[in-house]
């Protein structure tokens, strides 16, 4: 089982390194830019106050909380509102799709199934390999702020970034678990990726729409992006209990369903 976990991690190491470093580079850009923005705080605060409040609601942020005098506020909007989620979503969906559907496409699933371990162990070996990748990506992409902030003499609160890392991990875990369910159902990686990617895109659109229209605000409860409250994590160092339960609940349910489906399905190679 350990050898399969390690082999799965090695197979995806290039994409993991690329996405982790890519996210760290984006973060570096924002760290380097922050002193310049902070110097012109008054001008930018005026500009942001002129924006309709719905714009901030659409990205899940209270305009009253946004200020360029605080690094956590700046990086929350610039990095963790959209850039970081996009990177982690693409990473985990691609990784999940390759787990089983990808092995079927390559014709390597027969070799894996021929190993003297049960399908359940195969499934959870793949799943645990994915969790390891999510942890590595989260640590590199979030805690890269420590050396970068020191280089550019930017003050930061490590606790806020630690809470952000936990929230980001839970967000990624829920999406990865759905991707593992999809890869257990489909025999083509493209179909598995498209199904989960389409669902996440729909969730994002629903979350945006619910922020613009008061009558549709209850729709936000079906979107992961509502529970991915990066502002509370970055500014208050808190995660709502509901967010934790939703992400963990989806992860557990999707994982169980994916494991059952994989154990019972016929796989034509």
mmCIF file of C-alpha atoms in Angstrom:
data_model
loop_
_atom_site.group_PDB
_atom_site.id
_atom_site.type_symbol
_atom_site.label_atom_id
_atom_site.label_comp_id
_atom_site.label_asym_id
_atom_site.label_seq_id
_atom_site.Cartn_x
_atom_site.Cartn_y
_atom_site.Cartn_z
ATOM 1 C CA UNK A 1 0.000 0.000 0.000
ATOM 2 C CA UNK A 2 2.838 2.383 0.890
ATOM 3 C CA UNK A 3 4.568 1.635 -2.400
ATOM 4 C CA UNK A 4 1.385 2.537 -4.311
ATOM 5 C CA UNK A 5 1.024 5.777 -2.348
ATOM 6 C CA UNK A 6 4.634 6.691 -3.081
ATOM 7 C CA UNK A 7 4.324 5.752 -6.755
ATOM 8 C CA UNK A 8 1.191 7.898 -7.103
ATOM 9 C CA UNK A 9 2.927 10.865 -5.465
ATOM 10 C CA UNK A 10 5.951 10.485 -7.758
ATOM 11 C CA UNK A 11 3.728 10.335 -10.842
ATOM 12 C CA UNK A 12 2.278 13.756 -10.014
ATOM 13 C CA UNK A 13 5.368 15.408 -8.545
ATOM 14 C CA UNK A 14 6.022 17.711 -11.522
ATOM 15 C CA UNK A 15 2.543 19.252 -11.451
ATOM 16 C CA UNK A 16 2.688 19.560 -7.665
ATOM 17 C CA UNK A 17 6.023 21.397 -7.811
ATOM 18 C CA UNK A 18 4.827 23.636 -10.660
ATOM 19 C CA UNK A 19 1.579 24.665 -8.950
ATOM 20 C CA UNK A 20 3.227 25.115 -5.548
ATOM 21 C CA UNK A 21 5.987 27.319 -6.937
ATOM 22 C CA UNK A 22 3.488 29.156 -9.150
ATOM 23 C CA UNK A 23 1.335 30.040 -6.156
ATOM 24 C CA UNK A 24 4.423 31.109 -4.190
ATOM 25 C CA UNK A 25 5.477 33.370 -7.086
ATOM 26 C CA UNK A 26 2.042 35.030 -7.130
ATOM 27 C CA UNK A 27 2.304 35.542 -3.380
ATOM 28 C CA UNK A 28 5.785 37.009 -3.803
ATOM 29 C CA UNK A 29 4.406 39.507 -6.306
ATOM 30 C CA UNK A 30 1.752 40.693 -3.847
ATOM 31 C CA UNK A 31 4.220 40.873 -0.959
ATOM 32 C CA UNK A 32 6.566 42.992 -3.076
ATOM 33 C CA UNK A 33 3.701 45.241 -4.222
ATOM 34 C CA UNK A 34 2.224 45.830 -0.770
ATOM 35 C CA UNK A 35 4.610 48.606 0.453
ATOM 36 C CA UNK A 36 3.837 50.651 -2.669
ATOM 37 C CA UNK A 37 0.069 50.262 -2.200
ATOM 38 C CA UNK A 38 0.311 50.984 1.530
ATOM 39 C CA UNK A 39 2.084 54.283 0.825
ATOM 40 C CA UNK A 40 -0.896 55.398 -1.264
ATOM 41 C CA UNK A 41 -3.480 53.999 1.132
ATOM 42 C CA UNK A 42 -5.726 57.069 1.174
ATOM 43 C CA UNK A 43 -6.005 57.204 -2.619
ATOM 44 C CA UNK A 44 -6.797 53.519 -2.974
ATOM 45 C CA UNK A 45 -9.236 53.535 -0.051
ATOM 46 C CA UNK A 46 -11.169 56.286 -1.841
ATOM 47 C CA UNK A 47 -11.180 54.228 -5.029
ATOM 48 C CA UNK A 48 -12.443 51.103 -3.301
ATOM 49 C CA UNK A 49 -15.127 53.014 -1.423
ATOM 50 C CA UNK A 50 -16.494 54.125 -4.788
ATOM 51 C CA UNK A 51 -17.055 50.505 -5.803
ATOM 52 C CA UNK A 52 -20.606 49.156 -5.388
ATOM 53 C CA UNK A 53 -20.846 47.036 -2.250
ATOM 54 C CA UNK A 54 -22.118 44.149 -4.416
ATOM 55 C CA UNK A 55 -18.648 43.838 -5.958
ATOM 56 C CA UNK A 56 -17.179 43.046 -2.560
ATOM 57 C CA UNK A 57 -20.090 40.797 -1.655
ATOM 58 C CA UNK A 58 -19.500 38.821 -4.839
ATOM 59 C CA UNK A 59 -15.991 37.908 -3.676
ATOM 60 C CA UNK A 60 -17.174 37.384 -0.110
ATOM 61 C CA UNK A 61 -15.700 40.461 1.530
ATOM 62 C CA UNK A 62 -17.132 43.307 3.563
ATOM 63 C CA UNK A 63 -15.835 46.600 2.065
ATOM 64 C CA UNK A 64 -15.576 48.018 5.595
ATOM 65 C CA UNK A 65 -12.937 45.382 6.371
ATOM 66 C CA UNK A 66 -10.723 46.231 3.431
ATOM 67 C CA UNK A 67 -7.802 48.512 4.163
ATOM 68 C CA UNK A 68 -4.370 48.794 2.626
ATOM 69 C CA UNK A 69 -2.860 49.589 5.992
ATOM 70 C CA UNK A 70 -2.925 45.874 6.826
ATOM 71 C CA UNK A 71 -1.067 43.271 4.809
ATOM 72 C CA UNK A 72 -3.538 40.476 5.612
ATOM 73 C CA UNK A 73 -6.389 42.529 4.149
ATOM 74 C CA UNK A 74 -4.455 43.270 0.967
ATOM 75 C CA UNK A 75 -3.312 39.697 0.322
ATOM 76 C CA UNK A 76 -6.760 38.316 1.176
ATOM 77 C CA UNK A 77 -8.326 40.266 -1.676
ATOM 78 C CA UNK A 78 -5.464 40.012 -4.149
ATOM 79 C CA UNK A 79 -4.406 36.402 -3.622
ATOM 80 C CA UNK A 80 -6.752 34.265 -1.551
ATOM 81 C CA UNK A 81 -10.006 35.537 -3.041
ATOM 82 C CA UNK A 82 -9.421 34.121 -6.525
ATOM 83 C CA UNK A 83 -5.830 33.263 -7.524
ATOM 84 C CA UNK A 84 -5.192 30.686 -4.801
ATOM 85 C CA UNK A 85 -8.579 28.929 -5.146
ATOM 86 C CA UNK A 86 -8.171 28.664 -8.935
ATOM 87 C CA UNK A 87 -4.740 27.069 -8.576
ATOM 88 C CA UNK A 88 -5.797 24.559 -5.926
ATOM 89 C CA UNK A 89 -9.022 23.668 -7.777
ATOM 90 C CA UNK A 90 -7.158 22.898 -11.016
ATOM 91 C CA UNK A 91 -4.505 20.958 -9.099
ATOM 92 C CA UNK A 92 -6.847 18.698 -7.113
ATOM 93 C CA UNK A 93 -9.283 18.080 -9.967
ATOM 94 C CA UNK A 94 -6.455 17.101 -12.311
ATOM 95 C CA UNK A 95 -4.912 14.927 -9.608
ATOM 96 C CA UNK A 96 -8.222 13.248 -8.758
ATOM 97 C CA UNK A 97 -9.117 12.617 -12.388
ATOM 98 C CA UNK A 98 -5.808 10.849 -12.975
ATOM 99 C CA UNK A 99 -6.242 8.494 -10.029
ATOM 100 C CA UNK A 100 -8.523 5.844 -11.544
ATOM 101 C CA UNK A 101 -10.006 7.170 -14.785
ATOM 102 C CA UNK A 102 -6.496 8.229 -15.819
ATOM 103 C CA UNK A 103 -5.124 4.754 -15.073
ATOM 104 C CA UNK A 104 -7.928 3.213 -17.162
ATOM 105 C CA UNK A 105 -7.115 5.523 -20.092
ATOM 106 C CA UNK A 106 -3.412 4.661 -19.905
ATOM 107 C CA UNK A 107 -4.177 0.951 -19.624
ATOM 108 C CA UNK A 108 -2.260 0.654 -16.334
ATOM 109 C CA UNK A 109 -5.272 -0.110 -14.117
ATOM 110 C CA UNK A 110 -4.974 -3.841 -14.879
ATOM 111 C CA UNK A 111 -1.449 -3.897 -13.421
ATOM 112 C CA UNK A 112 -2.621 -2.082 -10.299
ATOM 113 C CA UNK A 113 -5.618 -4.383 -9.800
ATOM 114 C CA UNK A 114 -3.347 -7.414 -10.217
ATOM 115 C CA UNK A 115 -1.383 -6.427 -7.107
ATOM 116 C CA UNK A 116 -2.067 -8.528 -3.975
ATOM 117 C CA UNK A 117 -4.076 -5.774 -2.270
ATOM 118 C CA UNK A 118 -7.812 -5.144 -2.190
ATOM 119 C CA UNK A 119 -9.583 -2.523 -4.255
ATOM 120 C CA UNK A 120 -10.394 -0.682 -1.049
ATOM 121 C CA UNK A 121 -6.697 -0.357 -0.240
ATOM 122 C CA UNK A 122 -5.969 0.752 -3.798
ATOM 123 C CA UNK A 123 -8.636 3.444 -3.548
ATOM 124 C CA UNK A 124 -7.396 4.763 -0.213
ATOM 125 C CA UNK A 125 -3.778 4.604 -1.343
ATOM 126 C CA UNK A 126 -4.728 6.974 -4.150
ATOM 127 C CA UNK A 127 -6.771 9.092 -1.767
ATOM 128 C CA UNK A 128 -3.971 9.392 0.799
ATOM 129 C CA UNK A 129 -1.496 10.304 -1.959
ATOM 130 C CA UNK A 130 -3.855 13.120 -2.911
ATOM 131 C CA UNK A 131 -4.040 14.338 0.679
ATOM 132 C CA UNK A 132 -0.241 14.414 0.869
ATOM 133 C CA UNK A 133 -0.159 16.553 -2.266
ATOM 134 C CA UNK A 134 -2.788 18.929 -0.893
ATOM 135 C CA UNK A 135 -0.818 19.321 2.341
ATOM 136 C CA UNK A 136 2.435 20.017 0.479
ATOM 137 C CA UNK A 137 0.762 22.544 -1.828
ATOM 138 C CA UNK A 138 -0.967 24.304 1.072
ATOM 139 C CA UNK A 139 2.192 24.564 3.164
ATOM 140 C CA UNK A 140 4.324 25.878 0.302
ATOM 141 C CA UNK A 141 1.720 28.248 -1.151
ATOM 142 C CA UNK A 142 0.616 29.766 2.167
ATOM 143 C CA UNK A 143 3.689 29.701 4.390
ATOM 144 C CA UNK A 144 5.952 31.016 1.653
ATOM 145 C CA UNK A 145 4.812 34.333 3.100
ATOM 146 C CA UNK A 146 7.253 33.919 6.006
ATOM 147 C CA UNK A 147 10.541 34.275 4.067
ATOM 148 C CA UNK A 148 8.982 36.588 1.470
ATOM 149 C CA UNK A 149 7.633 39.030 4.056
ATOM 150 C CA UNK A 150 10.990 39.027 5.838
ATOM 151 C CA UNK A 151 12.794 39.834 2.578
ATOM 152 C CA UNK A 152 10.518 42.806 1.855
ATOM 153 C CA UNK A 153 10.230 43.930 5.486
ATOM 154 C CA UNK A 154 6.452 43.449 5.551
ATOM 155 C CA UNK A 155 4.747 42.848 8.878
ATOM 156 C CA UNK A 156 2.430 39.850 9.007
ATOM 157 C CA UNK A 157 0.496 37.778 11.537
ATOM 158 C CA UNK A 158 1.533 34.126 11.239
ATOM 159 C CA UNK A 159 -1.575 32.928 13.093
ATOM 160 C CA UNK A 160 -3.837 34.352 10.391
ATOM 161 C CA UNK A 161 -1.933 32.533 7.672
ATOM 162 C CA UNK A 162 -2.018 29.297 9.687
ATOM 163 C CA UNK A 163 -5.815 29.533 9.935
ATOM 164 C CA UNK A 164 -5.962 30.334 6.212
ATOM 165 C CA UNK A 165 -3.919 27.197 5.524
ATOM 166 C CA UNK A 166 -6.389 25.066 7.487
ATOM 167 C CA UNK A 167 -9.374 26.587 5.680
ATOM 168 C CA UNK A 168 -7.644 26.163 2.315
ATOM 169 C CA UNK A 169 -6.840 22.527 3.087
ATOM 170 C CA UNK A 170 -10.475 21.772 3.984
ATOM 171 C CA UNK A 171 -11.692 23.528 0.822
ATOM 172 C CA UNK A 172 -9.254 21.548 -1.340
ATOM 173 C CA UNK A 173 -10.040 18.279 0.460
ATOM 174 C CA UNK A 174 -13.771 18.578 -0.264
ATOM 175 C CA UNK A 175 -13.142 19.213 -3.979
ATOM 176 C CA UNK A 176 -10.574 16.413 -4.178
ATOM 177 C CA UNK A 177 -13.033 13.989 -2.540
ATOM 178 C CA UNK A 178 -15.649 14.863 -5.163
ATOM 179 C CA UNK A 179 -12.997 14.341 -7.828
ATOM 180 C CA UNK A 180 -12.198 10.903 -6.399
ATOM 181 C CA UNK A 181 -15.891 10.037 -6.601
ATOM 182 C CA UNK A 182 -15.999 11.175 -10.238
ATOM 183 C CA UNK A 183 -12.846 9.274 -11.188
ATOM 184 C CA UNK A 184 -14.397 6.131 -9.677
ATOM 185 C CA UNK A 185 -17.515 6.543 -11.809
ATOM 186 C CA UNK A 186 -16.047 7.505 -15.189
ATOM 187 C CA UNK A 187 -13.543 5.645 -17.337
ATOM 188 C CA UNK A 188 -12.242 8.796 -19.019
ATOM 189 C CA UNK A 189 -10.190 11.397 -17.186
ATOM 190 C CA UNK A 190 -11.713 14.231 -19.221
ATOM 191 C CA UNK A 191 -15.249 13.313 -18.173
ATOM 192 C CA UNK A 192 -14.258 13.036 -14.515
ATOM 193 C CA UNK A 193 -12.507 16.416 -14.593
ATOM 194 C CA UNK A 194 -15.304 18.104 -16.529
ATOM 195 C CA UNK A 195 -18.020 16.890 -14.158
ATOM 196 C CA UNK A 196 -16.297 18.202 -11.038
ATOM 197 C CA UNK A 197 -14.978 21.341 -12.729
ATOM 198 C CA UNK A 198 -18.456 22.146 -14.024
ATOM 199 C CA UNK A 199 -19.946 21.656 -10.564
ATOM 200 C CA UNK A 200 -17.372 23.952 -8.940
ATOM 201 C CA UNK A 201 -17.885 26.590 -11.633
ATOM 202 C CA UNK A 202 -21.644 26.410 -11.039
ATOM 203 C CA UNK A 203 -21.039 26.865 -7.308
ATOM 204 C CA UNK A 204 -18.951 29.956 -7.992
ATOM 205 C CA UNK A 205 -21.615 31.476 -10.256
ATOM 206 C CA UNK A 206 -24.316 30.740 -7.674
ATOM 207 C CA UNK A 207 -22.236 32.404 -4.960
ATOM 208 C CA UNK A 208 -21.715 35.519 -7.099
ATOM 209 C CA UNK A 209 -25.380 35.755 -8.065
ATOM 210 C CA UNK A 210 -26.490 35.357 -4.449
ATOM 211 C CA UNK A 211 -24.286 38.322 -3.537
ATOM 212 C CA UNK A 212 -25.870 40.591 -6.131
ATOM 213 C CA UNK A 213 -29.527 39.704 -5.568
ATOM 214 C CA UNK A 214 -31.066 39.787 -2.109
ATOM 215 C CA UNK A 215 -33.904 37.488 -3.154
ATOM 216 C CA UNK A 216 -31.385 34.804 -4.121
ATOM 217 C CA UNK A 217 -29.117 35.061 -1.090
ATOM 218 C CA UNK A 218 -30.123 31.635 0.250
ATOM 219 C CA UNK A 219 -28.557 30.012 -2.806
ATOM 220 C CA UNK A 220 -25.118 30.721 -1.331
ATOM 221 C CA UNK A 221 -25.550 27.809 1.090
ATOM 222 C CA UNK A 222 -25.069 25.308 -1.741
ATOM 223 C CA UNK A 223 -21.740 26.832 -2.775
ATOM 224 C CA UNK A 224 -18.333 25.871 -1.401
ATOM 225 C CA UNK A 225 -17.265 29.465 -1.970
ATOM 226 C CA UNK A 226 -19.659 30.689 0.700
ATOM 227 C CA UNK A 227 -17.982 28.438 3.274
ATOM 228 C CA UNK A 228 -14.524 29.349 1.977
ATOM 229 C CA UNK A 229 -14.529 32.498 4.112
ATOM 230 C CA UNK A 230 -10.996 33.709 3.442
ATOM 231 C CA UNK A 231 -11.712 37.147 4.941
ATOM 232 C CA UNK A 232 -12.577 35.742 8.360
ATOM 233 C CA UNK A 233 -9.523 33.484 8.222
ATOM 234 C CA UNK A 234 -7.112 36.204 7.120
ATOM 235 C CA UNK A 235 -8.483 39.133 9.120
ATOM 236 C CA UNK A 236 -9.891 37.489 12.266
ATOM 237 C CA UNK A 237 -7.952 34.201 12.321
ATOM 238 C CA UNK A 238 -11.229 32.269 12.591
ATOM 239 C CA UNK A 239 -13.095 29.552 10.725
ATOM 240 C CA UNK A 240 -16.833 29.080 11.156
ATOM 241 C CA UNK A 241 -17.769 25.701 12.595
ATOM 242 C CA UNK A 242 -20.330 25.341 9.813
ATOM 243 C CA UNK A 243 -17.575 25.625 7.196
ATOM 244 C CA UNK A 244 -15.597 22.880 8.912
ATOM 245 C CA UNK A 245 -18.606 20.564 9.106
ATOM 246 C CA UNK A 246 -19.631 21.191 5.488
ATOM 247 C CA UNK A 247 -16.175 20.567 4.033
ATOM 248 C CA UNK A 248 -15.522 17.513 6.222
ATOM 249 C CA UNK A 249 -19.038 16.178 5.673
ATOM 250 C CA UNK A 250 -18.772 16.424 1.887
ATOM 251 C CA UNK A 251 -15.300 14.850 2.033
ATOM 252 C CA UNK A 252 -16.464 11.866 4.102
ATOM 253 C CA UNK A 253 -19.644 11.239 2.080
ATOM 254 C CA UNK A 254 -17.926 11.596 -1.316
ATOM 255 C CA UNK A 255 -15.044 9.368 -0.191
ATOM 256 C CA UNK A 256 -17.347 6.591 1.034
ATOM 257 C CA UNK A 257 -19.441 6.718 -2.147
ATOM 258 C CA UNK A 258 -16.314 6.733 -4.312
ATOM 259 C CA UNK A 259 -14.842 3.731 -2.490
ATOM 260 C CA UNK A 260 -18.088 1.745 -2.769
ATOM 261 C CA UNK A 261 -18.447 2.564 -6.471
ATOM 262 C CA UNK A 262 -14.852 1.578 -7.226
ATOM 263 C CA UNK A 263 -15.168 -1.731 -5.370
ATOM 264 C CA UNK A 264 -18.396 -2.677 -7.178
ATOM 265 C CA UNK A 265 -17.817 -1.450 -10.717
ATOM 266 C CA UNK A 266 -16.640 -3.552 -13.622
ATOM 267 C CA UNK A 267 -13.551 -2.093 -15.223
ATOM 268 C CA UNK A 268 -12.986 -2.911 -18.874
ATOM 269 C CA UNK A 269 -9.348 -2.517 -19.923
#
